[in-house]
PDB file of C-alpha atoms in Angstrom:
ATOM      1  CA  MET A  72     114.221  62.422  75.370  1.00 51.00           C
ATOM      2  CA  SER A  73     114.559  63.282  71.700  1.00 50.00           C
ATOM      3  CA  ALA A  74     115.199  66.800  70.383  1.00 51.00           C
ATOM      4  CA  ALA A  75     111.732  66.861  68.788  1.00 51.00           C
ATOM      5  CA  ALA A  76     110.063  65.973  72.099  1.00 51.00           C
ATOM      6  CA  THR A  77     112.048  68.665  73.922  1.00 48.00           C
ATOM      7  CA  THR A  78     111.077  71.326  71.385  1.00 46.00           C
ATOM      8  CA  THR A  79     107.398  70.379  71.577  1.00 51.00           C
ATOM      9  CA  ALA A  80     107.435  70.407  75.370  1.00 57.00           C
ATOM     10  CA  THR A  81     108.868  73.942  75.560  1.00 67.00           C
ATOM     11  CA  GLN A  82     106.583  75.575  72.999  1.00 71.00           C
ATOM     12  CA  PRO A  83     103.341  77.023  74.341  1.00 69.00           C
ATOM     13  CA  SER A  84     100.226  75.302  73.107  1.00 80.00           C
ATOM     14  CA  PRO A  85      97.751  77.182  70.922  1.00 82.00           C
ATOM     15  CA  TRP A  86      95.337  76.972  73.858  1.00 84.00           C
ATOM     16  CA  ALA A  87      97.847  78.664  76.196  1.00 85.00           C
ATOM     17  CA  ALA A  88      98.431  81.422  73.635  1.00 84.00           C
ATOM     18  CA  TYR A  89      94.672  81.926  73.274  1.00 80.00           C
ATOM     19  CA  LEU A  90      94.186  82.131  77.059  1.00 82.00           C
ATOM     20  CA  LYS A  91      97.050  84.612  77.315  1.00 85.00           C
ATOM     21  CA  SER A  92      95.478  86.817  74.635  1.00 87.00           C
ATOM     22  CA  LEU A  93      92.149  86.754  76.477  1.00 83.00           C
ATOM     23  CA  GLN A  94      93.876  87.717  79.706  1.00 84.00           C
ATOM     24  CA  GLU A  95      95.651  90.609  77.978  1.00 87.00           C
ATOM     25  CA  LYS A  96      92.385  91.848  76.436  1.00 88.00           C
ATOM     26  CA  GLY A  97      90.702  91.639  79.824  1.00 85.00           C
ATOM     27  CA  GLN A  98      93.487  93.651  81.456  1.00 87.00           C
ATOM     28  CA  ARG A  99      93.260  96.316  78.722  1.00 90.00           C
ATOM     29  CA  LYS A 100      89.516  96.612  79.392  1.00 90.00           C
ATOM     30  CA  ILE A 101      90.117  96.943  83.147  1.00 91.00           C
ATOM     31  CA  ASP A 102      92.806  99.588  82.491  1.00 91.00           C
ATOM     32  CA  GLU A 103      90.369 101.522  80.292  1.00 92.00           C
ATOM     33  CA  LEU A 104      87.497 101.332  82.789  1.00 93.00           C
ATOM     34  CA  ALA A 105      89.709 102.119  85.800  1.00 93.00           C
ATOM     35  CA  GLN A 106      90.310 105.593  84.375  1.00 93.00           C
ATOM     36  CA  LYS A 107      86.611 106.434  84.439  1.00 94.00           C
ATOM     37  CA  ASP A 108      84.592 107.963  87.254  1.00 95.00           C
ATOM     38  CA  SER A 109      81.163 107.223  85.798  1.00 96.00           C
ATOM     39  CA  PHE A 110      79.708 104.186  84.087  1.00 96.00           C
ATOM     40  CA  ASP A 111      76.672 103.216  82.070  1.00 94.00           C
ATOM     41  CA  VAL A 112      75.374  99.852  83.247  1.00 94.00           C
ATOM     42  CA  GLY A 113      72.321  98.558  81.456  1.00 89.00           C
ATOM     43  CA  GLY A 114      71.307 102.075  80.418  1.00 91.00           C
ATOM     44  CA  ARG A 115      71.657 103.532  83.932  1.00 94.00           C
ATOM     45  CA  GLN A 116      74.440 105.862  85.083  1.00 96.00           C
ATOM     46  CA  TYR A 117      76.579 105.128  88.139  1.00 97.00           C
ATOM     47  CA  ARG A 118      79.469 107.092  89.641  1.00 97.00           C
ATOM     48  CA  ARG A 119      82.505 105.412  91.140  1.00 96.00           C
ATOM     49  CA  CYS A 120      82.654 105.878  94.895  1.00 95.00           C
ATOM     50  CA  LYS A 121      85.793 105.648  96.959  1.00 94.00           C
ATOM     51  CA  ILE A 122      85.360 102.898  99.489  1.00 96.00           C
ATOM     52  CA  THR A 123      86.232 103.055 103.165  1.00 96.00           C
ATOM     53  CA  ALA A 124      88.990 101.032 104.772  1.00 95.00           C
ATOM     54  CA  ARG A 125      86.313  98.921 106.483  1.00 97.00           C
ATOM     55  CA  GLN A 126      84.579  98.186 103.157  1.00 97.00           C
ATOM     56  CA  HIS A 127      87.922  97.312 101.562  1.00 95.00           C
ATOM     57  CA  GLN A 128      88.723  94.949 104.432  1.00 96.00           C
ATOM     58  CA  GLU A 129      85.327  93.263 104.085  1.00 96.00           C
ATOM     59  CA  LEU A 130      85.912  92.630 100.385  1.00 96.00           C
ATOM     60  CA  GLU A 131      89.440  91.355 101.073  1.00 94.00           C
ATOM     61  CA  ASP A 132      88.112  88.997 103.755  1.00 95.00           C
ATOM     62  CA  MET A 133      85.640  87.619 101.221  1.00 94.00           C
ATOM     63  CA  ARG A 134      88.446  87.162  98.663  1.00 93.00           C
ATOM     64  CA  ALA A 135      90.509  85.330 101.290  1.00 93.00           C
ATOM     65  CA  GLU A 136      87.543  83.060 102.005  1.00 91.00           C
ATOM     66  CA  LEU A 137      87.274  82.375  98.276  1.00 90.00           C
ATOM     67  CA  ALA A 138      90.977  81.513  98.057  1.00 89.00           C
ATOM     68  CA  GLU A 139      90.638  79.012 100.904  1.00 89.00           C
ATOM     69  CA  LEU A 140      87.700  77.160  99.375  1.00 88.00           C
ATOM     70  CA  LYS A 141      88.216  73.821  97.757  1.00 80.00           C
ATOM     71  CA  THR A 142      87.475  73.915  94.040  1.00 77.00           C
ATOM     72  CA  ALA A 143      85.527  70.675  94.494  1.00 77.00           C
ATOM     73  CA  ASP A 144      82.828  72.742  96.193  1.00 86.00           C
ATOM     74  CA  ALA A 145      82.015  74.645  93.009  1.00 88.00           C
ATOM     75  CA  LYS A 146      78.633  75.815  94.286  1.00 91.00           C
ATOM     76  CA  LYS A 147      80.191  77.478  97.345  1.00 91.00           C
ATOM     77  CA  VAL A 148      82.960  79.021  95.201  1.00 91.00           C
ATOM     78  CA  ALA A 149      80.349  80.469  92.833  1.00 92.00           C
ATOM     79  CA  SER A 150      78.287  81.780  95.755  1.00 94.00           C
ATOM     80  CA  VAL A 151      81.201  83.573  97.424  1.00 94.00           C
ATOM     81  CA  LEU A 152      82.366  85.017  94.100  1.00 94.00           C
ATOM     82  CA  PHE A 153      78.849  86.301  93.416  1.00 96.00           C
ATOM     83  CA  GLN A 154      78.734  87.899  96.886  1.00 96.00           C
ATOM     84  CA  ILE A 155      82.072  89.636  96.264  1.00 96.00           C
ATOM     85  CA  TYR A 156      80.765  91.190  93.051  1.00 96.00           C
ATOM     86  CA  GLN A 157      77.413  92.119  94.574  1.00 97.00           C
ATOM     87  CA  LYS A 158      79.077  93.777  97.567  1.00 97.00           C
ATOM     88  CA  GLY A 159      81.626  95.444  95.271  1.00 97.00           C
ATOM     89  CA  ALA A 160      78.837  96.890  93.109  1.00 98.00           C
ATOM     90  CA  GLN A 161      77.107  98.157  96.234  1.00 98.00           C
ATOM     91  CA  TYR A 162      80.248  99.810  97.612  1.00 98.00           C
ATOM     92  CA  TYR A 163      81.853 101.113  94.421  1.00 97.00           C
ATOM     93  CA  LEU A 164      78.723 102.091  92.503  1.00 97.00           C
ATOM     94  CA  GLY A 165      75.978 102.452  95.111  1.00 97.00           C
ATOM     95  CA  MET A 166      74.103  99.749  93.215  1.00 97.00           C
ATOM     96  CA  ALA A 167      71.170  98.253  95.118  1.00 95.00           C
ATOM     97  CA  GLY A 168      70.689  94.496  95.301  1.00 92.00           C
ATOM     98  CA  GLU A 169      67.879  94.281  92.756  1.00 95.00           C
ATOM     99  CA  GLU A 170      69.733  96.616  90.375  1.00 96.00           C
ATOM    100  CA  PHE A 171      72.735  94.288  90.580  1.00 97.00           C
ATOM    101  CA  LEU A 172      70.595  91.237  89.856  1.00 97.00           C
ATOM    102  CA  GLN A 173      69.131  92.924  86.766  1.00 96.00           C
ATOM    103  CA  ALA A 174      72.412  94.400  85.469  1.00 96.00           C
ATOM    104  CA  PRO A 175      74.188  92.844  82.475  1.00 96.00           C
ATOM    105  CA  TRP A 176      76.784  90.575  84.084  1.00 95.00           C
ATOM    106  CA  ASP A 177      79.625  91.286  81.661  1.00 92.00           C
ATOM    107  CA  GLU A 178      79.272  95.040  82.196  1.00 94.00           C
ATOM    108  CA  VAL A 179      78.997  95.060  85.979  1.00 96.00           C
ATOM    109  CA  LYS A 180      81.759  92.450  86.430  1.00 95.00           C
ATOM    110  CA  ALA A 181      84.257  94.410  84.339  1.00 95.00           C
ATOM    111  CA  ILE A 182      83.398  97.673  86.128  1.00 96.00           C
ATOM    112  CA  VAL A 183      83.707  96.178  89.620  1.00 97.00           C
ATOM    113  CA  ASP A 184      87.030  94.585  88.605  1.00 95.00           C
ATOM    114  CA  ALA A 185      88.252  97.983  87.353  1.00 95.00           C
ATOM    115  CA  CYS A 186      87.131  99.770  90.517  1.00 95.00           C
ATOM    116  CA  ALA A 187      88.898  97.158  92.659  1.00 94.00           C
ATOM    117  CA  TRP A 188      92.057  97.466  90.559  1.00 93.00           C
ATOM    118  CA  ARG A 189      92.024 101.252  90.915  1.00 93.00           C
ATOM    119  CA  THR A 190      91.493 100.976  94.666  1.00 92.00           C
ATOM    120  CA  MET A 191      94.389  98.532  95.046  1.00 89.00           C
ATOM    121  CA  HIS A 192      96.825 100.403  92.804  1.00 85.00           C
ATOM    122  CA  GLY A 193      95.669 104.015  93.055  1.00 80.00           C
ATOM    123  CA  SER A 194      95.090 106.544  90.321  1.00 67.00           C
ATOM    124  CA  ALA A 195      98.852 107.135  89.930  1.00 59.00           C
ATOM    125  CA  PHE A 196      99.041 103.945  87.830  1.00 58.00           C
ATOM    126  CA  LEU A 197      96.344 104.947  85.376  1.00 55.00           C
TER     127      LEU A 197
END
């Protein structure tokens, strides 16, 4: 292999750098939201609720199911992921099913992710 080919192979692609920057921005948003106890979702206020051990286990079981799914079954993957977020919104925010369906997806997804992160890592890491 030539020196030029080796150099090219070890440098990250512009696409990889872009994806990394998106991931970093997403983590900063989760860090910011995880510090909050109340949220505005679609013009309505919600307070973060601590979840029970049983609720946490239910969400973790759903995440495990998601991890076991074959990516070829994209419809099932999407369905389980949607259920995780819907159940997370119910547990963390007290958000009813119809409220979840009407909520702006980008807002509710980021908030549920932040609540899950805070639950997993505790407030000591905020």
